[in-house]
Tab-separated table of C-alpha atoms in Angstrom:
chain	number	residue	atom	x	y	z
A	1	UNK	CA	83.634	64.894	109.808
A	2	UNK	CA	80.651	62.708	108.684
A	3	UNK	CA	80.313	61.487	105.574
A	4	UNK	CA	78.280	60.100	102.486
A	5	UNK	CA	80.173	56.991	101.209
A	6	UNK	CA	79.181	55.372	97.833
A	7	UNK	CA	80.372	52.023	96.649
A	8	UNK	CA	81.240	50.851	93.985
A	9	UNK	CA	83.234	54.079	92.215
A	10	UNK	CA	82.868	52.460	89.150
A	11	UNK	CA	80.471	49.617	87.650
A	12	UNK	CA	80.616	48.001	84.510
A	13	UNK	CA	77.700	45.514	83.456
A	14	UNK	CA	76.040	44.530	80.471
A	15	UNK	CA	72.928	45.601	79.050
A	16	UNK	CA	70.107	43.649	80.437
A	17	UNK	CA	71.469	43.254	83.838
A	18	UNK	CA	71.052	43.596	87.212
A	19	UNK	CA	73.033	46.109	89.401
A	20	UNK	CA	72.643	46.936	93.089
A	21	UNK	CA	74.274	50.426	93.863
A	22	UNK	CA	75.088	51.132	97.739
A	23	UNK	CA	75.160	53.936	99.835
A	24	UNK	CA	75.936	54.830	103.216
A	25	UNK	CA	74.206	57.817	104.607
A	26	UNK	CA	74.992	59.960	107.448
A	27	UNK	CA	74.284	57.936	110.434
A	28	UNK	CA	71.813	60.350	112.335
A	29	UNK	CA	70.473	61.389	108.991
A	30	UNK	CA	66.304	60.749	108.175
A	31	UNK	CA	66.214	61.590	104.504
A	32	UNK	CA	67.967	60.178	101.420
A	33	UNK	CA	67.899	60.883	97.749
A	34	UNK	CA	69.355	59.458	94.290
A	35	UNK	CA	70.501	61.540	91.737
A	36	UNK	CA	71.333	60.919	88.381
A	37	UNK	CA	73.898	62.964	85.818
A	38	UNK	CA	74.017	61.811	82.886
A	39	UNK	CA	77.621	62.843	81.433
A	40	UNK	CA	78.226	66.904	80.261
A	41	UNK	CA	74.225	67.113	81.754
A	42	UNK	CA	72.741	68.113	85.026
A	43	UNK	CA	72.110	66.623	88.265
A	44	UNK	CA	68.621	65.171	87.877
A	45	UNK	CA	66.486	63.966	91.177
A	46	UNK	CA	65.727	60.506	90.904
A	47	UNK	CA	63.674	58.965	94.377
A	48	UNK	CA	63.627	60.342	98.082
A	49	UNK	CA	63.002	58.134	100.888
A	50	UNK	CA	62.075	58.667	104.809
A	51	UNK	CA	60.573	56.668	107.604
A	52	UNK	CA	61.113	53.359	105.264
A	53	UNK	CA	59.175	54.183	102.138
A	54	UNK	CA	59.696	56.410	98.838
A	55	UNK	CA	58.273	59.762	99.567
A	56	UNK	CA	58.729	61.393	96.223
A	57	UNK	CA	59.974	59.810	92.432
A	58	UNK	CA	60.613	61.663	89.656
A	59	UNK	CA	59.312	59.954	85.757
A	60	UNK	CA	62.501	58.748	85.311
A	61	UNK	CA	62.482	56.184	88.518
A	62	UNK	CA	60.418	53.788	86.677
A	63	UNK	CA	59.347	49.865	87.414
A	64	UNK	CA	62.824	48.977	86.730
A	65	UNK	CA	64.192	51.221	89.743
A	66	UNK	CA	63.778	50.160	93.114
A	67	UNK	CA	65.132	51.452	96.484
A	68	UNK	CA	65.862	49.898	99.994
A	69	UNK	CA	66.757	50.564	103.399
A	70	UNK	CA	67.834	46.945	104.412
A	71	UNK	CA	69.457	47.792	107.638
A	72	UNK	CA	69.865	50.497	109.659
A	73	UNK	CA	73.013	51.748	107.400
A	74	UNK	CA	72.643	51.200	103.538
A	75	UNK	CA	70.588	52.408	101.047
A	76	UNK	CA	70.727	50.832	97.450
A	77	UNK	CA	69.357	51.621	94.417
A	78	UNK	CA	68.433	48.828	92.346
A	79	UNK	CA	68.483	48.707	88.268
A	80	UNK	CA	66.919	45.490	87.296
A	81	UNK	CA	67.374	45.503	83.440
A	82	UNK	CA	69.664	47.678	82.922
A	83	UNK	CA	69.594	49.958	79.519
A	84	UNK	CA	72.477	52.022	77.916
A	85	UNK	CA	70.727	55.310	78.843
A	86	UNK	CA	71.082	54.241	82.524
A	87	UNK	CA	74.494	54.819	81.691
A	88	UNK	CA	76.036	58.235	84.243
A	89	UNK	CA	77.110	59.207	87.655
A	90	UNK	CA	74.770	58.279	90.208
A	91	UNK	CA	74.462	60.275	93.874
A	92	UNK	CA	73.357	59.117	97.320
A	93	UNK	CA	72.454	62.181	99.387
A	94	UNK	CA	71.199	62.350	102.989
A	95	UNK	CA	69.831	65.396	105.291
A	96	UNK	CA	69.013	65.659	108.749
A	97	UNK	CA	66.199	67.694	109.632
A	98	UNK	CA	67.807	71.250	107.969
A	99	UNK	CA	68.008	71.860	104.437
A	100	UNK	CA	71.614	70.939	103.760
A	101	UNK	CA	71.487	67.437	101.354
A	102	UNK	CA	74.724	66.291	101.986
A	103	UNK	CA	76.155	64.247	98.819
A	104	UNK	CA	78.349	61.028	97.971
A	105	UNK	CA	81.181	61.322	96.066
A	106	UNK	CA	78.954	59.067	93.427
A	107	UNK	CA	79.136	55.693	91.770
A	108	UNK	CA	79.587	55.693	87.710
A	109	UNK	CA	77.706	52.873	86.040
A	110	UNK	CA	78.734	52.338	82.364
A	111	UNK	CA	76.269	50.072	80.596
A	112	UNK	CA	78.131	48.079	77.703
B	1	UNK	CA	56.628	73.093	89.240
B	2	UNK	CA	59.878	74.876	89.610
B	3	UNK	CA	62.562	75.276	86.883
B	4	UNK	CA	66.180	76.806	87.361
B	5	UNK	CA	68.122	78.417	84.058
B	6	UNK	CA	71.942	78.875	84.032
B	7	UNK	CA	72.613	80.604	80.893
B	8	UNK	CA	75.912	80.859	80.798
B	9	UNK	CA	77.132	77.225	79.590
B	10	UNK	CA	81.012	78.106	79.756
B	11	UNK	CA	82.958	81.027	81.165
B	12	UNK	CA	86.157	81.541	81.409
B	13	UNK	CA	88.245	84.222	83.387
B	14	UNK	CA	92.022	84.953	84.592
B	15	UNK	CA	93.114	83.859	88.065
B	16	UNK	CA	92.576	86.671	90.496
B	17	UNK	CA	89.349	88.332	88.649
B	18	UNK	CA	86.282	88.463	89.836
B	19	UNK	CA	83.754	86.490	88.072
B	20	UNK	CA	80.083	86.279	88.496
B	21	UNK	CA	77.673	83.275	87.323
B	22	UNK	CA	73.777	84.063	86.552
B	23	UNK	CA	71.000	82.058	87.749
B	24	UNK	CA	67.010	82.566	87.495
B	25	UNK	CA	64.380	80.291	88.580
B	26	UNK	CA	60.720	80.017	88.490
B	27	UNK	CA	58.335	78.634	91.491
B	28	UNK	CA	55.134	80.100	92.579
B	29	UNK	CA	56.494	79.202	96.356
B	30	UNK	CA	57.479	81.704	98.789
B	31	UNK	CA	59.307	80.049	101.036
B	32	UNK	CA	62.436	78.190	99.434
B	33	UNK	CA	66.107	77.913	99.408
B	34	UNK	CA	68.740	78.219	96.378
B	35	UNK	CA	72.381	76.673	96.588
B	36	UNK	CA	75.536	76.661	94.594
B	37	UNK	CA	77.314	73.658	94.486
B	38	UNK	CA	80.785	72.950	92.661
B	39	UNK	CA	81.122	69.724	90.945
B	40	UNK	CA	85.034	69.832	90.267
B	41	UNK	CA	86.799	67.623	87.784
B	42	UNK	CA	86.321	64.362	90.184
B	43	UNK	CA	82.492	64.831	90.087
B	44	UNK	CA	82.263	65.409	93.963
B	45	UNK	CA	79.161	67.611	94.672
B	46	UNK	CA	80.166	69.975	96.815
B	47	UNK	CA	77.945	72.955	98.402
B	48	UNK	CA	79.724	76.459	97.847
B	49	UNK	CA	76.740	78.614	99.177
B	50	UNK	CA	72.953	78.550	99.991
B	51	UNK	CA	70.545	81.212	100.618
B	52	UNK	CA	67.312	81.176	102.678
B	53	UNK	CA	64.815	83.061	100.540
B	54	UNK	CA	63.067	85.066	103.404
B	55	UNK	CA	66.545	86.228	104.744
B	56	UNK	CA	67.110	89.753	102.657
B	57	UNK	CA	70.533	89.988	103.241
B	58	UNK	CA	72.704	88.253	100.896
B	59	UNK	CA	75.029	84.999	101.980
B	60	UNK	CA	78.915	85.472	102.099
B	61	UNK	CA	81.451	82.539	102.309
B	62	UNK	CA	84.614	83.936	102.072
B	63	UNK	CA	85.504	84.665	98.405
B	64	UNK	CA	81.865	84.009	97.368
B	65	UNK	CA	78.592	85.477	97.919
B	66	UNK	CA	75.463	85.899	96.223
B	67	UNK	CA	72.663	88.784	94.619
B	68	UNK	CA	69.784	87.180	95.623
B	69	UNK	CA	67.313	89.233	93.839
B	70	UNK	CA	63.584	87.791	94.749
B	71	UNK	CA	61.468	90.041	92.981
B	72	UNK	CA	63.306	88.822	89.910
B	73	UNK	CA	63.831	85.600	90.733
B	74	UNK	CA	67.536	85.771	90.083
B	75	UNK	CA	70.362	84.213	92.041
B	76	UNK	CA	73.928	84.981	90.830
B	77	UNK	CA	77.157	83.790	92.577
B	78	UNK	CA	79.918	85.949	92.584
B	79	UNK	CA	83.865	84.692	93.112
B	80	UNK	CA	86.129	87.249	94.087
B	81	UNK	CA	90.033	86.769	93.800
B	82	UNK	CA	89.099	83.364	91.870
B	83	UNK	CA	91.969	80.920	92.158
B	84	UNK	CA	92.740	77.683	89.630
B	85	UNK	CA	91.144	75.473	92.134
B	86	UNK	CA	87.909	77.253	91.438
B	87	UNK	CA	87.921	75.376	88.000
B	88	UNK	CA	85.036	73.616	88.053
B	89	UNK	CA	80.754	72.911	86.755
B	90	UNK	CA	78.711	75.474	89.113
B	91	UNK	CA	75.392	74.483	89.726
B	92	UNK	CA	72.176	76.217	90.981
B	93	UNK	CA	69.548	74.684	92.773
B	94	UNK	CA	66.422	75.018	94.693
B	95	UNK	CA	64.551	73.392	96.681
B	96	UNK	CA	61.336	74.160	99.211
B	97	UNK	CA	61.573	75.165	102.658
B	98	UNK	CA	58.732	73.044	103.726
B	99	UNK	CA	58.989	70.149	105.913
B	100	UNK	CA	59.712	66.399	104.707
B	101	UNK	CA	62.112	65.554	101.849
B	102	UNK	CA	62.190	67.690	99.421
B	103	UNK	CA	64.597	67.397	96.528
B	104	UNK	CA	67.056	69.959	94.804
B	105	UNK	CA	65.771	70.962	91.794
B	106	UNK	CA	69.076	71.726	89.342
B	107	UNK	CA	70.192	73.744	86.706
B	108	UNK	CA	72.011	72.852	83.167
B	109	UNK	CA	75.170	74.479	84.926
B	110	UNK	CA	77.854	76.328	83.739
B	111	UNK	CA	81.432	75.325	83.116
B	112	UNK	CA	83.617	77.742	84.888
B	113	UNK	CA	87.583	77.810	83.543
B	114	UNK	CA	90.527	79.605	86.086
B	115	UNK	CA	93.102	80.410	83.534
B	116	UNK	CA	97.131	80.982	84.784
């Protein structure tokens, strides 16, 4: 069965620095989402993206946040001065056309 | 904009019971759908359940279904016969049935505990 893959599992990186987190969508899928959980809190929405540009971004996806579909396989988010608050479990998610989001099993980025 | 409340933060219930976890929402949309999705201890989001809002009758999989009240906006999930690997955070969401990418729209969930 399909799946959403996420690498890394784990990232570690200091405060003020870069990080590139990568996802691999569904391969016939058009839409794709980040998430954000912050630990013990809930899933918040972070950025969709279809047809090559952002179509919705919540507050929180700020300057520092930036998303891209380089090839016809990834999709990274981008941090590009990291803060300790980024710090929690970040999901890829992808749909087809229908309403199921279908979800990585998430990348958690610790900011020391 | 739409808001979901889960406000049960923790529940806890003996293996085999039946056990039922309240949601509500808020959206002035009529045409939507609402999901459960388990998040077990390895943080995996996984979709238990969803509900299209202008169906009526409520969705069933297996040892879980849903009261989809509209009228009241209220979505519960209920686990019959629950089982230790039901131990897990149970979240609500919602999202718009409109074309495009929409996103899920989450609630604080609620920590659900299969005792022995």
């Amino acid at each position: 069965e399909p799946e959403v893959t996420q690498t890394p599992s784990h990232q570690v990186t200091q405060m003020g620095q870069e990080v590139i987190l990568r996802c691999v969508p569904i391969s016939n899928h058009l839409y794709f989402y980040w998430y954000r959980q912050i630990l013990g809190q809930k899933v918040e929405f972070l950025v969709s993206f279809y047809n090559n540009e952002i179509s919705e971004k919540s507050e929180i996806f700020d300057d520092q946040f930036s998303v891209e579909r380089p090839d016809g396989s990834n999709f990274t988010l981008k941090i590009r001065s990291t803060k300790l608050e980024d710090s929690a479990m970040y999901f890829c998610a992808s749909k087809e056309l229908a309403d199921e989001q279908f979800f990585g099993p998430g990348t958690r980025l610790t900011v020391l | 904009a739409q808001t979901v409340t889960q406000s049960q933060p923790e529940m806890s219930v003996q293996e085999a019971e039946t056990v039922t976890l309240s949601c509500t929402y808020d959206t002035s949309e009529n045409n939507y759908y609402l999901f459960w999705y388990k998040q077990p201890p390895s943080r995996q989001m996984i979709l238990v359940i969803r509900q299209e809002a202008y169906k009526q009758q409520n969705a069933t999989e297996n040892r879980f279904s849903v009261n989809f009240q509209k009228a009241a906006k209220s979505f519960s999930l209920k686990i019959s016969d629950s089982q230790l690997g039901d131990t897990a955070m149970y979240f609500c969401a919602f999202m718009k049935h409109v074309k495009g990418a929409q996103k899920l729209v989450f609630g604080q969930g609620t920590r659900l505990t299969i005792n022995p």
